[in-house]
mmCIF file with all atom_site columns, C-alpha atoms in Angstrom:
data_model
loop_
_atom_site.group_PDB
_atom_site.id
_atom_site.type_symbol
_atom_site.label_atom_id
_atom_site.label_alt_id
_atom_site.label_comp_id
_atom_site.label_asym_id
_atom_site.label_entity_id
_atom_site.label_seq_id
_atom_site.pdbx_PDB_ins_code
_atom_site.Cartn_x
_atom_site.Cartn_y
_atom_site.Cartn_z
_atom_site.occupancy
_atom_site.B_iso_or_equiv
_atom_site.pdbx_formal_charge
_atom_site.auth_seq_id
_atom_site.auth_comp_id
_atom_site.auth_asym_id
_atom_site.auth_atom_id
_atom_site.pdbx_PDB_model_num
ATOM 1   C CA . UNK P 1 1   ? -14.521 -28.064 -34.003 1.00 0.00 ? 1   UNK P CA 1
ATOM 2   C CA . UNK P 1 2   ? -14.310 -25.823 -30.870 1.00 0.00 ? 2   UNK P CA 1
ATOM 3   C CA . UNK P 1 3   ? -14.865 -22.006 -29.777 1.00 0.00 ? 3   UNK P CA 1
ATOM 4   C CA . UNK P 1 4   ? -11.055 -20.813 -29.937 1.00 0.00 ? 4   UNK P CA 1
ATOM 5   C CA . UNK P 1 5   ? -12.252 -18.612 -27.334 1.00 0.00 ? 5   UNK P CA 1
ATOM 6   C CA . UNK P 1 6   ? -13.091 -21.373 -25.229 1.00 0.00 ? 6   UNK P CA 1
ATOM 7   C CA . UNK P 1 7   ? -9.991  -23.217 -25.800 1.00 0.00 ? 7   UNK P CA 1
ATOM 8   C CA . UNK P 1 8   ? -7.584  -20.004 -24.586 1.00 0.00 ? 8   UNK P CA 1
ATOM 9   C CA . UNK P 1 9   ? -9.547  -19.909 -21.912 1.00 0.00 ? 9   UNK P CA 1
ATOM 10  C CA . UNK P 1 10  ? -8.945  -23.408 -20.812 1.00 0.00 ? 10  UNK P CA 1
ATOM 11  C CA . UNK P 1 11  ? -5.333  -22.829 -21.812 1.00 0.00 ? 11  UNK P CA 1
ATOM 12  C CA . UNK P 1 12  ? -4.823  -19.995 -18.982 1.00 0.00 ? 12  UNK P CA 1
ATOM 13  C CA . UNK P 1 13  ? -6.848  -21.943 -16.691 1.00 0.00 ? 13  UNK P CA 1
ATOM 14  C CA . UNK P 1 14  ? -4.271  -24.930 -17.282 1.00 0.00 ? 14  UNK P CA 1
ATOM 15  C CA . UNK P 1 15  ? -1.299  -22.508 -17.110 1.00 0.00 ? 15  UNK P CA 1
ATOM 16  C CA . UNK P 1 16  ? -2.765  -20.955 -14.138 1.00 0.00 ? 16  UNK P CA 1
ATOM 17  C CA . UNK P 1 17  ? -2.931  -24.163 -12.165 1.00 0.00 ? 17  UNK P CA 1
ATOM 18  C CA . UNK P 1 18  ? 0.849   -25.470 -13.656 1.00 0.00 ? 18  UNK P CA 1
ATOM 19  C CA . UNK P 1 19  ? 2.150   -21.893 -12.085 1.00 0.00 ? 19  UNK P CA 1
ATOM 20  C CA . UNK P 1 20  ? -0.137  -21.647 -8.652  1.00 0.00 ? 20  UNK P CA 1
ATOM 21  C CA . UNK P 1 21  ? 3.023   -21.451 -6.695  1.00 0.00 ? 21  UNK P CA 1
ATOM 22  C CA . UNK P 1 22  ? 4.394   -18.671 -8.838  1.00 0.00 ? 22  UNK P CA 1
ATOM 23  C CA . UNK P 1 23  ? 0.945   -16.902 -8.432  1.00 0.00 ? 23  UNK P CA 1
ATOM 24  C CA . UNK P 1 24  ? 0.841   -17.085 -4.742  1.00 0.00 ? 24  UNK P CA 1
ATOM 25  C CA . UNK P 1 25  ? 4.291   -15.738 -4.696  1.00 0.00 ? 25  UNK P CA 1
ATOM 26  C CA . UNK P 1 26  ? 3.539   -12.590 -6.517  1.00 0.00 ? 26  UNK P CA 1
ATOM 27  C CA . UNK P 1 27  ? 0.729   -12.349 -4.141  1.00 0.00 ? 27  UNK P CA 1
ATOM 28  C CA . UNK P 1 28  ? 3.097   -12.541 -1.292  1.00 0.00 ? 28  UNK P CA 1
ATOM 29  C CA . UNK P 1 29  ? 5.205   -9.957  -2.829  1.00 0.00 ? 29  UNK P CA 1
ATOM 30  C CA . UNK P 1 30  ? 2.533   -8.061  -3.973  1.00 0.00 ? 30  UNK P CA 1
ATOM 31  C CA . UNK P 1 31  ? 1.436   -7.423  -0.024  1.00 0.00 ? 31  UNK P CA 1
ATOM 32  C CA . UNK P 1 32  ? 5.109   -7.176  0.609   1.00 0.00 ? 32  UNK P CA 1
ATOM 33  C CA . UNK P 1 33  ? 4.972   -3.686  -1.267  1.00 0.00 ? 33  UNK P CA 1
ATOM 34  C CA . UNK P 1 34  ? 1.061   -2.697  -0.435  1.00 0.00 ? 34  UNK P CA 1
ATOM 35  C CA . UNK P 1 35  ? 2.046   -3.608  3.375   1.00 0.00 ? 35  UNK P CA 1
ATOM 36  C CA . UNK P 1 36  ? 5.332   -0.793  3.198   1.00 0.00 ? 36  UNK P CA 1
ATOM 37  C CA . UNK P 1 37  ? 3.047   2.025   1.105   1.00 0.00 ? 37  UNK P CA 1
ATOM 38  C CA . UNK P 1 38  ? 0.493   1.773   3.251   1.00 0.00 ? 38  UNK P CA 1
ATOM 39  C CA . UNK P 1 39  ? 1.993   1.695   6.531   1.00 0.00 ? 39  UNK P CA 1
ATOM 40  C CA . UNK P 1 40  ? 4.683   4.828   7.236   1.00 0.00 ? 40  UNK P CA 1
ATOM 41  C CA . UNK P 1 41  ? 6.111   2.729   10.096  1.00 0.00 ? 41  UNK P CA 1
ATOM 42  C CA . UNK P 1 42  ? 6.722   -0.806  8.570   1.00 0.00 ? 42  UNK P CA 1
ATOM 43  C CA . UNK P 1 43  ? 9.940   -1.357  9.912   1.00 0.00 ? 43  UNK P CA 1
ATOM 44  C CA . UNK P 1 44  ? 11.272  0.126   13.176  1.00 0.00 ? 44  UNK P CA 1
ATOM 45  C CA . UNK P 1 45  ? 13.979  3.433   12.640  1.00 0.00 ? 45  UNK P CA 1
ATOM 46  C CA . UNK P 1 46  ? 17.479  1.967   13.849  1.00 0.00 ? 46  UNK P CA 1
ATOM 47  C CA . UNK P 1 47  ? 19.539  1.382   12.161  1.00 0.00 ? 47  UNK P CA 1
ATOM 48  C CA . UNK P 1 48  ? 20.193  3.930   9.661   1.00 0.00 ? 48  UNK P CA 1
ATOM 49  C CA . UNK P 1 49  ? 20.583  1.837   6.383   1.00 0.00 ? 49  UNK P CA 1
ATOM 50  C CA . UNK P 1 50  ? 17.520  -0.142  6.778   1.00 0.00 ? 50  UNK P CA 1
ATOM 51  C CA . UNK P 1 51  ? 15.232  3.063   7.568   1.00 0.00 ? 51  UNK P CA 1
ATOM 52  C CA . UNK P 1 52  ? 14.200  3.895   4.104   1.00 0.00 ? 52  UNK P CA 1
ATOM 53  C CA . UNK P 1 53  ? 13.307  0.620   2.741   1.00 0.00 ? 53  UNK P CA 1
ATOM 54  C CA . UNK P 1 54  ? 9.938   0.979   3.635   1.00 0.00 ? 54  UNK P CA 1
ATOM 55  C CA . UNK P 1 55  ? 9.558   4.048   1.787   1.00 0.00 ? 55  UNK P CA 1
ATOM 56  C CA . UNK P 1 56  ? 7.449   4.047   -1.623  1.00 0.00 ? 56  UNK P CA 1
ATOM 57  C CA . UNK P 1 57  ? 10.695  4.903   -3.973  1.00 0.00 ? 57  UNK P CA 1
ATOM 58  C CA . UNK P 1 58  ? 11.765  0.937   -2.649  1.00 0.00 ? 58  UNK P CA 1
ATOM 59  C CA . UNK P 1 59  ? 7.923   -0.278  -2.142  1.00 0.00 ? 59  UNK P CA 1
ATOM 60  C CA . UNK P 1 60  ? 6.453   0.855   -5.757  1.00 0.00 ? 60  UNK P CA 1
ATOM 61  C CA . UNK P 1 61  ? 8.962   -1.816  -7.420  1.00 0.00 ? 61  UNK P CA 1
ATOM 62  C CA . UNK P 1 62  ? 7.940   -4.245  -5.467  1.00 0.00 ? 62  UNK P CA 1
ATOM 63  C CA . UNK P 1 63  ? 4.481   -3.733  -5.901  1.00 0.00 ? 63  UNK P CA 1
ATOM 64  C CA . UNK P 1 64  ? 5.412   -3.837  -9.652  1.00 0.00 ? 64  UNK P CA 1
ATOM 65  C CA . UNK P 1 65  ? 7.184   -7.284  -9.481  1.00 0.00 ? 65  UNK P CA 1
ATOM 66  C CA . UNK P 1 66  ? 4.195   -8.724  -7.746  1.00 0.00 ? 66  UNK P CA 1
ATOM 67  C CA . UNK P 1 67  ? 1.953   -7.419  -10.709 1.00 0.00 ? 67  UNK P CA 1
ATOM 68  C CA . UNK P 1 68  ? 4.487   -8.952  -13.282 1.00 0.00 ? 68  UNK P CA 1
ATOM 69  C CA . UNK P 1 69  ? 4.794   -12.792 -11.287 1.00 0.00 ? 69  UNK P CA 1
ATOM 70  C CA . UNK P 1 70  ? 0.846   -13.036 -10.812 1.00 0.00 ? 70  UNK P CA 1
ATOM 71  C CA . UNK P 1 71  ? -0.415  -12.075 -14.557 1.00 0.00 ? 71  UNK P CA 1
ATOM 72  C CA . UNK P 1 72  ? 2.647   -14.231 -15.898 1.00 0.00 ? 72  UNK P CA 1
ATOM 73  C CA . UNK P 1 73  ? 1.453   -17.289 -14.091 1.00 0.00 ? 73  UNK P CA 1
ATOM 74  C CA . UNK P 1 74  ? -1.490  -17.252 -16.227 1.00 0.00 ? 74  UNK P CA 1
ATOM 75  C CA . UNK P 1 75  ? 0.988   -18.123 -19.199 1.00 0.00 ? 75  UNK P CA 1
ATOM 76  C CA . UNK P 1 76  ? 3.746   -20.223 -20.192 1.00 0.00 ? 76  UNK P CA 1
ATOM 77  C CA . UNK P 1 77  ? 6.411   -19.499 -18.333 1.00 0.00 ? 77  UNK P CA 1
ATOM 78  C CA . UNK P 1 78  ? 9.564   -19.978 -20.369 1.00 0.00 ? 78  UNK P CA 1
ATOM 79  C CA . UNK P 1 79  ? 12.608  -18.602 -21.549 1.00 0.00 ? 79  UNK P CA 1
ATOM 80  C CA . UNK P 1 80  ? 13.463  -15.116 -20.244 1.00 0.00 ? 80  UNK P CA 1
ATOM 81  C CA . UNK P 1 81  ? 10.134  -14.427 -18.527 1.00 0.00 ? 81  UNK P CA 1
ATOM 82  C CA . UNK P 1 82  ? 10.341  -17.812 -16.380 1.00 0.00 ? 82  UNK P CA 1
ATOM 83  C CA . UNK P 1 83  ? 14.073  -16.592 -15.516 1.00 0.00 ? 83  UNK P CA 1
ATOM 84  C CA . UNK P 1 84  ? 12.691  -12.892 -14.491 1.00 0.00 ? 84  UNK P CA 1
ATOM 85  C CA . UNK P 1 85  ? 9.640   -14.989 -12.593 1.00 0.00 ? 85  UNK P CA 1
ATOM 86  C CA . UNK P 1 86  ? 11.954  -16.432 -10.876 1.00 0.00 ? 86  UNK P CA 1
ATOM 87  C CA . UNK P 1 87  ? 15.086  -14.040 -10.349 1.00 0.00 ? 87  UNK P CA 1
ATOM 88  C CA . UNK P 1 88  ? 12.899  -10.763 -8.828  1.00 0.00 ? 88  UNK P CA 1
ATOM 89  C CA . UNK P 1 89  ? 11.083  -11.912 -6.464  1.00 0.00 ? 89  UNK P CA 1
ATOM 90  C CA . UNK P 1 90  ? 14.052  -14.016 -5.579  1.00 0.00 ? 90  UNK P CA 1
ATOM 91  C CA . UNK P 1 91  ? 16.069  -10.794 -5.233  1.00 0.00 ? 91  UNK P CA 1
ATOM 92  C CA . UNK P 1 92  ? 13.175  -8.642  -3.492  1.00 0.00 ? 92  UNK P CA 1
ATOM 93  C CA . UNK P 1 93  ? 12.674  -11.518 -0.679  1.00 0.00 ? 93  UNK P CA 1
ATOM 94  C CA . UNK P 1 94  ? 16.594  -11.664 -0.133  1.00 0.00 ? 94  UNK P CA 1
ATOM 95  C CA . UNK P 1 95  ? 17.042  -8.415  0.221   1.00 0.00 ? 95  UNK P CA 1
ATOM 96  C CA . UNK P 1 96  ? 14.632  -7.800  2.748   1.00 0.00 ? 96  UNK P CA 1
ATOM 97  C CA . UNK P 1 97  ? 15.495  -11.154 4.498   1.00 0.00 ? 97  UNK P CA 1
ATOM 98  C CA . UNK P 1 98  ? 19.110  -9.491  4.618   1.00 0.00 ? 98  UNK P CA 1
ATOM 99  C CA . UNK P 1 99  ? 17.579  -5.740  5.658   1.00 0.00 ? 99  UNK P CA 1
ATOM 100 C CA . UNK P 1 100 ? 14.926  -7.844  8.078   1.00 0.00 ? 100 UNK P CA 1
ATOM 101 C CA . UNK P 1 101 ? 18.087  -10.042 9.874   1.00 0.00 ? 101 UNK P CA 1
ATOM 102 C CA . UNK P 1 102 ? 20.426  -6.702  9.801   1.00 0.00 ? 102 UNK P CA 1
ATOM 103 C CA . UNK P 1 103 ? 17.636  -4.508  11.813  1.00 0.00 ? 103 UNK P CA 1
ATOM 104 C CA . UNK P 1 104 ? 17.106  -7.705  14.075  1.00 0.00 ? 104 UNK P CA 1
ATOM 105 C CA . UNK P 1 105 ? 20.695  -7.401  15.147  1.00 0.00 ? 105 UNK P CA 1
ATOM 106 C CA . UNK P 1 106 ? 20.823  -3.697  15.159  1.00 0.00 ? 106 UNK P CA 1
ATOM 107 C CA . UNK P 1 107 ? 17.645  -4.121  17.732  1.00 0.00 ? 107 UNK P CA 1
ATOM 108 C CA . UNK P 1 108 ? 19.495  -6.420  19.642  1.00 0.00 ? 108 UNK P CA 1
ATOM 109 C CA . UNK P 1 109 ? 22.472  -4.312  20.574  1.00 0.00 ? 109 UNK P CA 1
ATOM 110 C CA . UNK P 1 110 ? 20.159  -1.033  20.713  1.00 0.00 ? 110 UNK P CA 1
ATOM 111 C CA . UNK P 1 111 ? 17.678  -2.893  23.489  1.00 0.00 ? 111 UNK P CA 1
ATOM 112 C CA . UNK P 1 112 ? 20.434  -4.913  25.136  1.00 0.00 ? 112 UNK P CA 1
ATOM 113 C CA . UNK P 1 113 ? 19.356  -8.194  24.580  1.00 0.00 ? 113 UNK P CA 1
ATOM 114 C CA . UNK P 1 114 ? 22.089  -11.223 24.706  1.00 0.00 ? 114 UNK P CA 1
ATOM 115 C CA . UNK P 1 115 ? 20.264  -13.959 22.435  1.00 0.00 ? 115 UNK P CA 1
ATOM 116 C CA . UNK P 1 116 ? 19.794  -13.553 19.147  1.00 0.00 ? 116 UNK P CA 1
ATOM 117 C CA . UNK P 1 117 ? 15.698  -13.487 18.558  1.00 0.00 ? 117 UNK P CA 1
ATOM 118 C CA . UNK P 1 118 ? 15.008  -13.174 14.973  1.00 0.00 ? 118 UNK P CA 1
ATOM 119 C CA . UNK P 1 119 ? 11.408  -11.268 14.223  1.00 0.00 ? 119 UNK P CA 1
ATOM 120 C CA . UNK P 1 120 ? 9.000   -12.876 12.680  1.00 0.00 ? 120 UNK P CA 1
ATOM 121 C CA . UNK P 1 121 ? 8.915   -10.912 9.455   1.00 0.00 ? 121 UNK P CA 1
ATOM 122 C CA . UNK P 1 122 ? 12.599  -12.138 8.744   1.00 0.00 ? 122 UNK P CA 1
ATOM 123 C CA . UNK P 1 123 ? 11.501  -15.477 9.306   1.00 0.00 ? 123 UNK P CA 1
ATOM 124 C CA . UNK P 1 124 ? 8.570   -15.648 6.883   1.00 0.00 ? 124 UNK P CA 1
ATOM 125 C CA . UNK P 1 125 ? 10.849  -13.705 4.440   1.00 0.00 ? 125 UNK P CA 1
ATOM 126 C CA . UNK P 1 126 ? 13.134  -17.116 4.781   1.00 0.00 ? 126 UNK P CA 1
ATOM 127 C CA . UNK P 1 127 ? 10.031  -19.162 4.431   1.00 0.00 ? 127 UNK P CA 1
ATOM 128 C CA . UNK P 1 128 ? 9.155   -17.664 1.211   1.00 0.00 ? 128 UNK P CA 1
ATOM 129 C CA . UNK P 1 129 ? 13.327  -17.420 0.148   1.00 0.00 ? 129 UNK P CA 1
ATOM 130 C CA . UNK P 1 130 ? 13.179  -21.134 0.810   1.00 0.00 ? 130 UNK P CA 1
ATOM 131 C CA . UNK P 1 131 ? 9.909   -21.721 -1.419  1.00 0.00 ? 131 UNK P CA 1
ATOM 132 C CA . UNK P 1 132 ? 10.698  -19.575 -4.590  1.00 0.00 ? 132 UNK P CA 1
ATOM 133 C CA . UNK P 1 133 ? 14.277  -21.795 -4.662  1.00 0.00 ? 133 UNK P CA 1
ATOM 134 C CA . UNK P 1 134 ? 12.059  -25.236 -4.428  1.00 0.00 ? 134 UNK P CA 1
ATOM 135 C CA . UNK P 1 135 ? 9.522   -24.280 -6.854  1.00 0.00 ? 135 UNK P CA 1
ATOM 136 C CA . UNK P 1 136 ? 12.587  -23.095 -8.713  1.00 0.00 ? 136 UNK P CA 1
ATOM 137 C CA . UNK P 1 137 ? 14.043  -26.479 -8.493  1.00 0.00 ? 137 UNK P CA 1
ATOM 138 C CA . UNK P 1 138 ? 10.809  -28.482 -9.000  1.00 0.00 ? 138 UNK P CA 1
ATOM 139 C CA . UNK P 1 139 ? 8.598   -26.993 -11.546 1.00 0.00 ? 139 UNK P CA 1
ATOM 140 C CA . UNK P 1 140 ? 8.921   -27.034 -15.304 1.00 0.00 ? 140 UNK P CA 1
ATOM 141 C CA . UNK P 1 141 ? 12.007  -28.431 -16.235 1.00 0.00 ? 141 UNK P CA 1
ATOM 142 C CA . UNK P 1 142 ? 12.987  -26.068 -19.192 1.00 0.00 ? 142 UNK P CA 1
ATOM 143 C CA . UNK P 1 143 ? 15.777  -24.368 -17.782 1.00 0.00 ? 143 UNK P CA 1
#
């Protein structure tokens, strides 16, 4: 017959390249949460609400999620774990799309500036909002 060793392997290969999109998103989140432990300034101090979300109590989950999407992309995703593949980064990248847009405005009033000029970390956050929902819509049908 065949080595079953063999044959698992080519079955994560296979599940790895049906779930590339999911893999590239933990990657993305994955640097989401490396890029706010690392750096102590990520994100600028006003306003008050948004000035601890860079902080590793908020940046160690993410980190975690990113883990959890990139070594489930090399299986099946169905079921509960395609939901959670889905659903957390989903919620990470919202809420710092929301936290991104909010410190944009608080900027805005603090500097003095009249048009609205979102930052370009809130716009790749809605670049990578607007991805997870179409690879949401568009992969494996077995929702």
């Amino acid at each position: 017959m065949g080595n079953p060793k063999a044959k698992l392997k080519r079955t994560k290969w296979l599940y790895f390249r049906l779930n590339r999109a999911w893999f590239i998103n933990g990657l993305e989140t994955l640097a989401l949460g490396i890029t706010m432990i690392l750096s102590n300034n990520f994100i600028d101090r006003p306003p008050d609400f948004v000035m601890h979300i860079d902080e590793p109590i908020f940046s160690i989950p993410v980190v975690t999620v990113g883990l959890y999407v990139i070594i489930s992309s090399f299986h099946y995703l169905r079921g509960l774990n395609q939901k959670l593949v889905t659903f957390l980064p989903l919620f990470i990248w919202a809420f710092y799309f929301l936290m991104f847009l909010f410190h944009d405005i608080a900027m805005m009033q603090v500097i003095g500036i009249v048009h609205f000029s979102p930052n370009f970390t809130t716009m790749i956050s809605l670049i990578i909002i607007i991805k997870i929902l179409l690879e949401a819509l568009w992969s494996n049908p077995d929702w």
